[in-house]
Coordinates of C-alpha atoms and ligand atoms in Angstrom, one line a residue:
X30 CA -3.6 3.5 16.8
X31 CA -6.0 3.7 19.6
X32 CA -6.2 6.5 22.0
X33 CA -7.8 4.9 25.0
X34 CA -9.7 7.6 27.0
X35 CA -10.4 5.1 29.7
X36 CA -8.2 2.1 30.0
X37 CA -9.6 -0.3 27.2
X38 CA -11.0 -3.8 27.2
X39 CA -11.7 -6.1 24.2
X40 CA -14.4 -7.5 23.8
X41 CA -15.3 -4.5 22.2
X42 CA -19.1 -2.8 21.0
X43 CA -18.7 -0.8 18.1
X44 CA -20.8 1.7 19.7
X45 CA -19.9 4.4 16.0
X46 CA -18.3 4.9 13.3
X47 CA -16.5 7.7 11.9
X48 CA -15.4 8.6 8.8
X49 CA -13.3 11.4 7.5
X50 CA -11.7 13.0 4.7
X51 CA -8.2 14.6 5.2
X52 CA -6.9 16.5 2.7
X53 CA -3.0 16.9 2.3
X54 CA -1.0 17.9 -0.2
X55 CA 2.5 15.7 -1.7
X56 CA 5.8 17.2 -1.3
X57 CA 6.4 16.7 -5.2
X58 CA 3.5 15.5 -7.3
X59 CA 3.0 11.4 -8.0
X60 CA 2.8 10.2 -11.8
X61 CA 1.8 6.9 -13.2
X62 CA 0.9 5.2 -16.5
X63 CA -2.5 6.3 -15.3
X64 CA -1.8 9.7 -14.2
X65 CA -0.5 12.5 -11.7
X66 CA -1.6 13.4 -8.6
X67 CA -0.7 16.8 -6.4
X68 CA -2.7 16.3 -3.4
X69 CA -4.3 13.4 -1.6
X70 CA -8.1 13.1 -0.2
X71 CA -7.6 10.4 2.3
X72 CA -10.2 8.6 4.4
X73 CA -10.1 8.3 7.4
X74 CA -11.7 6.0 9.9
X75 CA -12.8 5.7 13.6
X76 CA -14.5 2.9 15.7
X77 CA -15.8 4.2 18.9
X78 CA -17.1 1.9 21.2
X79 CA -16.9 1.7 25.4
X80 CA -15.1 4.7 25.9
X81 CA -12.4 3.5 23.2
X82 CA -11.7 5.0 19.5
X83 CA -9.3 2.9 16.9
X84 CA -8.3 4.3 13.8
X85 CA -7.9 3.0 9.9
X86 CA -7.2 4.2 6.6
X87 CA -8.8 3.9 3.0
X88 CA -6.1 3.3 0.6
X89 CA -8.8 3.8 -2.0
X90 CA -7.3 7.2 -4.4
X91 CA -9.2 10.4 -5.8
X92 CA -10.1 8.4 -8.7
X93 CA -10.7 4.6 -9.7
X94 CA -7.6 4.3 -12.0
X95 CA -4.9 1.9 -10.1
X96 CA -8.3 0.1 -9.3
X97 CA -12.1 0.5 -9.0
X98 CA -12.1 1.8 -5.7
X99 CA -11.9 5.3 -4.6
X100 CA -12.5 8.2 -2.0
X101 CA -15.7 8.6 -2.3
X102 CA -17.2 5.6 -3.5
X103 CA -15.3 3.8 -0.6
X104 CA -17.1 6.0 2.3
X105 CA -20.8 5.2 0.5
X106 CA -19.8 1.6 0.9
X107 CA -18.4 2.2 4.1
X108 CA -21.4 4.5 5.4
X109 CA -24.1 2.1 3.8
X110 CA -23.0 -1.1 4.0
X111 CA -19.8 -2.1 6.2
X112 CA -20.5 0.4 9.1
X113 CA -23.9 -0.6 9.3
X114 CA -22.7 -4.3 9.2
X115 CA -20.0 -3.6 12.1
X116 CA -22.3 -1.4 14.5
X117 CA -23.5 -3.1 17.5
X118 CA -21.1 -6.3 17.3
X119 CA -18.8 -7.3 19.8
X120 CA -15.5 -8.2 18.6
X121 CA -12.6 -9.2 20.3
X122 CA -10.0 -9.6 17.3
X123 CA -9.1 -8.3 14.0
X124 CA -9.9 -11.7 12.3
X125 CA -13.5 -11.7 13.0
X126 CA -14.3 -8.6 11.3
X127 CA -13.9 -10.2 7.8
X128 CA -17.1 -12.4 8.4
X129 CA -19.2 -9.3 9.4
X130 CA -18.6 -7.6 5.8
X131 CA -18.2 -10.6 3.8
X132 CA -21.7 -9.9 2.5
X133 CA -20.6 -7.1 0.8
X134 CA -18.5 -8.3 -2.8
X135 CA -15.1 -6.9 -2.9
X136 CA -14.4 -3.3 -1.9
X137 CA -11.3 -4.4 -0.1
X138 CA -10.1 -1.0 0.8
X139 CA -12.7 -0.2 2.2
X140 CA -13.2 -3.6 4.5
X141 CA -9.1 -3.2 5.2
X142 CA -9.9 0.0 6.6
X143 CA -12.3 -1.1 9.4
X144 CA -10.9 -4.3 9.2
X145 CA -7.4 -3.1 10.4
X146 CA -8.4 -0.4 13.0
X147 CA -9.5 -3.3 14.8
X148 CA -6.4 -5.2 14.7
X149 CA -4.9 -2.3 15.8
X150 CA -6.9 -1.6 18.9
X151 CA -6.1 -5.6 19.7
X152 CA -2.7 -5.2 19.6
X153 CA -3.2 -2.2 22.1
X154 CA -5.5 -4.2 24.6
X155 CA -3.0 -6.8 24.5
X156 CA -0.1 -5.0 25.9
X157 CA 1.4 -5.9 22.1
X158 CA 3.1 -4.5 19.4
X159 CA 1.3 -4.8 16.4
X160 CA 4.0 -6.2 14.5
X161 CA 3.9 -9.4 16.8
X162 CA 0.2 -9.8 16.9
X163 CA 0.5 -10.0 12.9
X164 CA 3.4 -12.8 13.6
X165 CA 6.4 -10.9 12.0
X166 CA 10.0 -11.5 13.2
X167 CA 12.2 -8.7 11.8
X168 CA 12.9 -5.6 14.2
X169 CA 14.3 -3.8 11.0
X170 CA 12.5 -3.3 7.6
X171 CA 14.3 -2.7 4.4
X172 CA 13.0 0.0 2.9
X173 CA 12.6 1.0 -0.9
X174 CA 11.4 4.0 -2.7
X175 CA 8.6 4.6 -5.7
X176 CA 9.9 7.1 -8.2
X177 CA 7.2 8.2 -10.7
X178 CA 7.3 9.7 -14.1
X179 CA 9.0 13.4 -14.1
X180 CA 9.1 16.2 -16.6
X181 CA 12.3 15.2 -17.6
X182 CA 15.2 12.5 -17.9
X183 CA 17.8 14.6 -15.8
X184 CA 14.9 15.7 -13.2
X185 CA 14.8 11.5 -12.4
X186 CA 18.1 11.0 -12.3
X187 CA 18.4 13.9 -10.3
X188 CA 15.5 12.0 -8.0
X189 CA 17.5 8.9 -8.0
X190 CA 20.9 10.4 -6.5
X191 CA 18.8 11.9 -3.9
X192 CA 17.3 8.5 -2.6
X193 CA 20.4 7.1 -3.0
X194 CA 22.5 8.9 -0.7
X195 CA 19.6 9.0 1.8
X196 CA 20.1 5.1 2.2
X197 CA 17.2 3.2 0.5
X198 CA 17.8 -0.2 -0.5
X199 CA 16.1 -0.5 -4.2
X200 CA 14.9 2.2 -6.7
X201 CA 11.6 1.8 -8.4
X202 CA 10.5 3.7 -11.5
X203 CA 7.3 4.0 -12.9
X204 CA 7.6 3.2 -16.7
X205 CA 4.8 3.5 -19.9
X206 CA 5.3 3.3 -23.3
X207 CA 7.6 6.4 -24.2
X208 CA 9.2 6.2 -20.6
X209 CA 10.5 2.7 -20.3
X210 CA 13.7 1.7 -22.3
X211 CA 15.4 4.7 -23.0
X212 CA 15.1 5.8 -18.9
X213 CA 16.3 2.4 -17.8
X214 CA 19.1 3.1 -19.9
X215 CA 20.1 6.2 -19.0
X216 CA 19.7 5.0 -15.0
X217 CA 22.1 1.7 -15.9
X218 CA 24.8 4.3 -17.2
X219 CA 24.9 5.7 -14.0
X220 CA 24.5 3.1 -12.1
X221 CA 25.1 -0.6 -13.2
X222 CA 24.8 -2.3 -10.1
X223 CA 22.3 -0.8 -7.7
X224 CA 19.2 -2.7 -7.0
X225 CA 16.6 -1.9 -9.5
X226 CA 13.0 -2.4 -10.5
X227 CA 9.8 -0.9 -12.5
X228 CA 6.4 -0.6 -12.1
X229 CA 4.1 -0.4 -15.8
X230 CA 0.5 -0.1 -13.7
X231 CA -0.9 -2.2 -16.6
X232 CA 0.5 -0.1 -19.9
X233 CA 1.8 -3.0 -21.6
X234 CA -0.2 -5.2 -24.0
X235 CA 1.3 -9.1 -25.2
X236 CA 1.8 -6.7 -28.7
X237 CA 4.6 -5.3 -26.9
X238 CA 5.9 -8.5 -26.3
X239 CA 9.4 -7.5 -28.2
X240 CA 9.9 -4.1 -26.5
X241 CA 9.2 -6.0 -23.0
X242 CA 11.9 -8.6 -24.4
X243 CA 14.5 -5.3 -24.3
X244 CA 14.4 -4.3 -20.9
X245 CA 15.8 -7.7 -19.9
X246 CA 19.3 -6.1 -20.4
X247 CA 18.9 -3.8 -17.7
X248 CA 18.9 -6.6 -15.1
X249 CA 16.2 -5.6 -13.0
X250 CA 14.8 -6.9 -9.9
X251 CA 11.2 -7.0 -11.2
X252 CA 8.9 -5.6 -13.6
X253 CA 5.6 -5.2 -11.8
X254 CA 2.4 -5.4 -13.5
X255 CA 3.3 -4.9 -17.2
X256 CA 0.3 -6.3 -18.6
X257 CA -3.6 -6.3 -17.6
X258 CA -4.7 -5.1 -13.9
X259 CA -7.1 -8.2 -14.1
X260 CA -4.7 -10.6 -15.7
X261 CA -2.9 -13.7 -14.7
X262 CA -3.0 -16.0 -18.2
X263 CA -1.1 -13.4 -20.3
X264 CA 1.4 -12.9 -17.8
X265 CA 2.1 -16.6 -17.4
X266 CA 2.9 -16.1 -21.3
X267 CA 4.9 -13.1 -21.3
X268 CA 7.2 -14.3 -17.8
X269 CA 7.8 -17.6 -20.0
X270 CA 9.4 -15.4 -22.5
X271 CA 11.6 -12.3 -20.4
X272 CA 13.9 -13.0 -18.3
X273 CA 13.1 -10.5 -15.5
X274 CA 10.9 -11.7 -12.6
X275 CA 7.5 -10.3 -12.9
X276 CA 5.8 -9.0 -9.7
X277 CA 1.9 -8.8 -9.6
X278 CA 0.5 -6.2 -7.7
X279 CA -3.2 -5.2 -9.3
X280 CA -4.0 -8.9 -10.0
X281 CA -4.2 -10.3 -6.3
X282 CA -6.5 -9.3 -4.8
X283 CA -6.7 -12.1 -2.3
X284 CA -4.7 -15.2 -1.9
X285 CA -6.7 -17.3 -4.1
X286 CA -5.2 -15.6 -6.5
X287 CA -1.5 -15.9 -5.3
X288 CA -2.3 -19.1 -5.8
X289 CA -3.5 -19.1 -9.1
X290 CA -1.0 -17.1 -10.4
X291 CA 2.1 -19.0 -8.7
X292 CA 0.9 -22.4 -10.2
X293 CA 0.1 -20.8 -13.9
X294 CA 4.1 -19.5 -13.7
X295 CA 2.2 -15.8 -14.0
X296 CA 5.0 -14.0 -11.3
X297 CA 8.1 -14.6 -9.3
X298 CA 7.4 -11.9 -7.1
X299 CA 3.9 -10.9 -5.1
X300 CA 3.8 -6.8 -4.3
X301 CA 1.3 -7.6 -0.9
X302 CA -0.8 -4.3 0.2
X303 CA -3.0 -4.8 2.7
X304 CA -5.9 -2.5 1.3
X305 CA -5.7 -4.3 -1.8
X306 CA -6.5 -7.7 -0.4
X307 CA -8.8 -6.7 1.9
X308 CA -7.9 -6.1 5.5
X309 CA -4.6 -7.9 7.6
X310 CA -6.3 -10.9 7.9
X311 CA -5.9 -11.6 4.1
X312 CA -2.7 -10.3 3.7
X313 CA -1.4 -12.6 6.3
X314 CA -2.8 -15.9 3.8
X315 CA -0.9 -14.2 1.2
X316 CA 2.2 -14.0 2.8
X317 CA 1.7 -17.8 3.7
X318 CA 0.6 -19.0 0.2
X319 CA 3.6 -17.1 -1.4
X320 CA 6.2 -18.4 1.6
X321 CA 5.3 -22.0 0.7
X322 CA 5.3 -21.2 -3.0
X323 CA 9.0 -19.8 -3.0
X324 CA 7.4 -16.7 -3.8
X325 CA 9.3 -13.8 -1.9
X326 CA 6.5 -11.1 -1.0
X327 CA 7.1 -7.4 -0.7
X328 CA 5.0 -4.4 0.9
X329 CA 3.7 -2.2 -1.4
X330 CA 2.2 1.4 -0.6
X331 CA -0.1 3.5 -2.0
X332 CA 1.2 7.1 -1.1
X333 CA -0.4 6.6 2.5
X334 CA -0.9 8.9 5.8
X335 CA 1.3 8.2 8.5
X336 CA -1.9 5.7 9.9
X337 CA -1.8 3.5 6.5
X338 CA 2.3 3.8 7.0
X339 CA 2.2 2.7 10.2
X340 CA 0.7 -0.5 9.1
X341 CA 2.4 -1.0 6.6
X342 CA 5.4 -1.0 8.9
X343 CA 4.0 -3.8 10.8
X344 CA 2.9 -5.9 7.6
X345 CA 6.6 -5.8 6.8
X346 CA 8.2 -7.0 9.7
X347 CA 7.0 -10.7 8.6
X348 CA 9.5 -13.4 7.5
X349 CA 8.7 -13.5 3.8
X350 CA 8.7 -10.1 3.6
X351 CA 12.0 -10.5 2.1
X352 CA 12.3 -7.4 -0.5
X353 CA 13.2 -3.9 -0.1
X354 CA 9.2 -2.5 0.3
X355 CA 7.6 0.8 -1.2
X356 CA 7.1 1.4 2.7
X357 CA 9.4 5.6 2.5
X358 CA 9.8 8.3 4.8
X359 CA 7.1 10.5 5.9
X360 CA 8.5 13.2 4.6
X361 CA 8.9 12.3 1.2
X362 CA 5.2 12.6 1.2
X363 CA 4.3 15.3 3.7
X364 CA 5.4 18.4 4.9
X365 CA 4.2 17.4 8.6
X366 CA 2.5 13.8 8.5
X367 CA -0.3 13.2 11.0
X368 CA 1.5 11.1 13.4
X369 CA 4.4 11.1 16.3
X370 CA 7.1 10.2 15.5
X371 CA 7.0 10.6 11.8
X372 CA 8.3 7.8 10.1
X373 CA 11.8 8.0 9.7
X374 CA 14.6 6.1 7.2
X375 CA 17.9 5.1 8.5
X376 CA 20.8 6.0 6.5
X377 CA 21.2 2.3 6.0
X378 CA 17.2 2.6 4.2
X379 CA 15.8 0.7 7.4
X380 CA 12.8 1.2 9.8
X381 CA 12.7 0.1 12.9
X382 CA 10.0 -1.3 14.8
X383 CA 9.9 -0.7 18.7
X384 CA 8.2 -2.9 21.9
X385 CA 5.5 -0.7 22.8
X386 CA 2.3 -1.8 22.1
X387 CA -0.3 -0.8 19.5
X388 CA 1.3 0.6 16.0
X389 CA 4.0 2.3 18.1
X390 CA 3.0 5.8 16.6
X391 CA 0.6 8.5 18.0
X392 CA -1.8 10.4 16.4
X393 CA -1.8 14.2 16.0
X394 CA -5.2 14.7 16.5
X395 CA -5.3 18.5 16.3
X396 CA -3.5 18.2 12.8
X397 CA -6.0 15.7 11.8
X398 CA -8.8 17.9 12.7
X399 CA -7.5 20.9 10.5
X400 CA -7.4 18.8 7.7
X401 CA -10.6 17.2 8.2
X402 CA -12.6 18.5 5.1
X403 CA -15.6 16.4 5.8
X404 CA -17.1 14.2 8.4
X405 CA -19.8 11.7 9.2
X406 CA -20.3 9.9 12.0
X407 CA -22.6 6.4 12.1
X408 CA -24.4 5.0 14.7
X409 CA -26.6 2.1 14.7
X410 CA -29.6 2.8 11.8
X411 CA -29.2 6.5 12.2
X412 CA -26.3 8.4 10.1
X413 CA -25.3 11.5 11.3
X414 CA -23.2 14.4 9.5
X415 CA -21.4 16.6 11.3
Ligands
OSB18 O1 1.5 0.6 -8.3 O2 2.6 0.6 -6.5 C1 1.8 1.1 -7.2 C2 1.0 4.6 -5.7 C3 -0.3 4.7 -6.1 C4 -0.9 3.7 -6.8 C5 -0.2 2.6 -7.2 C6 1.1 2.4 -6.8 C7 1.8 3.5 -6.1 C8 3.2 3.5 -5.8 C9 3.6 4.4 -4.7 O3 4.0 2.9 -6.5 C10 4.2 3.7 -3.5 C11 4.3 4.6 -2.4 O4 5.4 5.3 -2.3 O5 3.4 4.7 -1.5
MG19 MG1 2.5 -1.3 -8.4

């Protein structure tokens, strides 16, 4: 996502960066085991440099629940620490910006950010899609939806129908204790064979090792993080004793850790985001680690802009990304989503990728600036707000 004002050449100089807060309101509210959200504050990222800008997005939430980054802890890091770290280099691929940052511990969605504007803006200097810098193969996507918790039973099912006829592949609800069994059971009624899965965001404990035990009847694709956020030993335990695959999605946050938890037996399935591990760079050794494992990988989302989206489009085209992904319809989120086209579903619950280089999606900046509720550009030493 690059919008070249003169025709652009990597090497580049990261001349400034720019971060920004957006602030957009969801279609229909979000709920987890951890909360609900109504509107998003996303952060948004520039890198300006030789007459060039590429843009990234923070995947980091209002609040550190799902994890311990968020909105405005990401842009201190970013403003105080990565930016500073990125300003004045040259770099003339996405996979050296890891190394600049690697000072700073952690904070991958804030590193993913920067990390993966640059990828970006390589793809676009290269004449290349992104999807085939990042090595994927598929021209088509298969394309899943996240469901969270609603008011009511018939309000979800309700939800359900509505994906359903629209085309997507796989249904995934969020569950928590006093939303799990019952649900699942009241979905299987009405239908026993689609394609389905749930997401507990770490509201289990090993205590509720019996009520876990249950939902095995339901047949489902995956349970995904049931226990711990920062936990791979107790899962090994509880996947030894339930039938249905568990996915991991909180627990890897780099592919270290796909590899620890595919030899302790902790998952069957790895949920990959690309802010959560830390840039493209990283999600790329996850894919790999899980591929020779026999560990099929899905993309995960985390109610992203149509920049994040974008990406996550890209990320998905790769070979082992052989699962229905959380990777939905602009306008499931958005009333008008900040980029051209907006991301559209088939009715067969595909996406499809296109030849042209960069993410294959513009950016609206006038939209963007409307939403823009704060702003702060860094150069070199000196920080600027504006
Ligand atoms: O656990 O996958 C998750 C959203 C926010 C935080 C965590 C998660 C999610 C989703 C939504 O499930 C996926 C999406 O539609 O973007
Ligand atoms: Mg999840």
């Amino acid at each position: 996502m690059l919008d070249g004002l003169a025709p652009c050449l990597l090497p580049m100089k990261i001349e400034s960066i720019t971060l920004r807060e957006i602030q957009m309101p969801l279609v229909h509210f979000f709920e987890t085991s951890f909360g609900r959200v109504y509107a998003r504050r996303i952060l948004l990222v520039t890198m300006e440099g030789e007459g060039l800008r590429t843009w990234g997005e923070c995947v980091a939430a209002e609040g550190p629940f799902y994890s311990e980054e968020w909105i405005d802890g990401a842009w201190l890091v970013i403003a105080d620490f990565l930016a500073p770290a990125l300003l004045g280099k040259i770099i003339s691929a996405g996979t050296q910006a890891a190394a600049f940052m690697s000072r700073v511990r952690a904070n991958h969605m804030a590193k993913a950010a920067l990390e993966n504007a640059l990828w970006a803006a390589e793809a676009e200097e290269k004449g290349l899609p992104l999807w085939k810098l990042l090595g994927g193969t598929r021209r088509e996507i298969a394309c899943g939806v996240s469901i969270g918790i609603q008011d009511t039973v018939e309000q979800l099912i309700e939800k359900i129908a509505t994906e359903l006829e629209a085309g997507y592949q796989r249904i995934k609800v969020k569950i928590k204790p006093g939303w799990d069994y019952n649900v699942l059971k009241r979905i299987r009624q009405q239908w026993p064979e689609i394609l389905l899965s749930c997401d507990a965001n770490s509201a289990y404990s090993l205590d509720d090792l019996h009520h876990l035990q249950r939902l095995d009847e339901f047949r489902l694709l995956m349970i995904e993080q049931p226990l711990w956020n920062d936990d791979f030993y107790l899962h090994a335990r509880l996947q030894q004793k339930i039938q249905t695959a568990i996915c991991l999605d909180e627990s890897i946050r780099h592919a270290r850790d796909a590899e620890a938890a595919a030899d302790l037996g902790a998952c069957r399935i790895i949920n990959v985001k690309v802010g959560r591990v830390g840039g493209f760079t990283e999600a790329l050794k996850v894919h790999n680690v899980c591929q020779s494992r026999g560990i099929p990988v899905w993309c995960g989302g985390m109610l992203e802009s149509g920049i994040g989206r974008a990406h996550n489009i890209a990320l998905s085209t790769l070979s082992n990304f052989s699962l229905p992904g959380d990777v939905s319809a602009s306008q499931r989120y958005w009333k008008e989503d900040i980029i051209e086209p907006e991301v559209q579903v088939s009715n067969r619950g595909t996406i499809s990728v296109t030849g042209s280089p960069g993410t294959g999606y513009l950016l609206k900046e006038d939209l963007i600036e409307k939403l823009t509720v704060r702003k702060q550009t860094i150069r070199n030493a000196a920080v600027a707000t504006g």
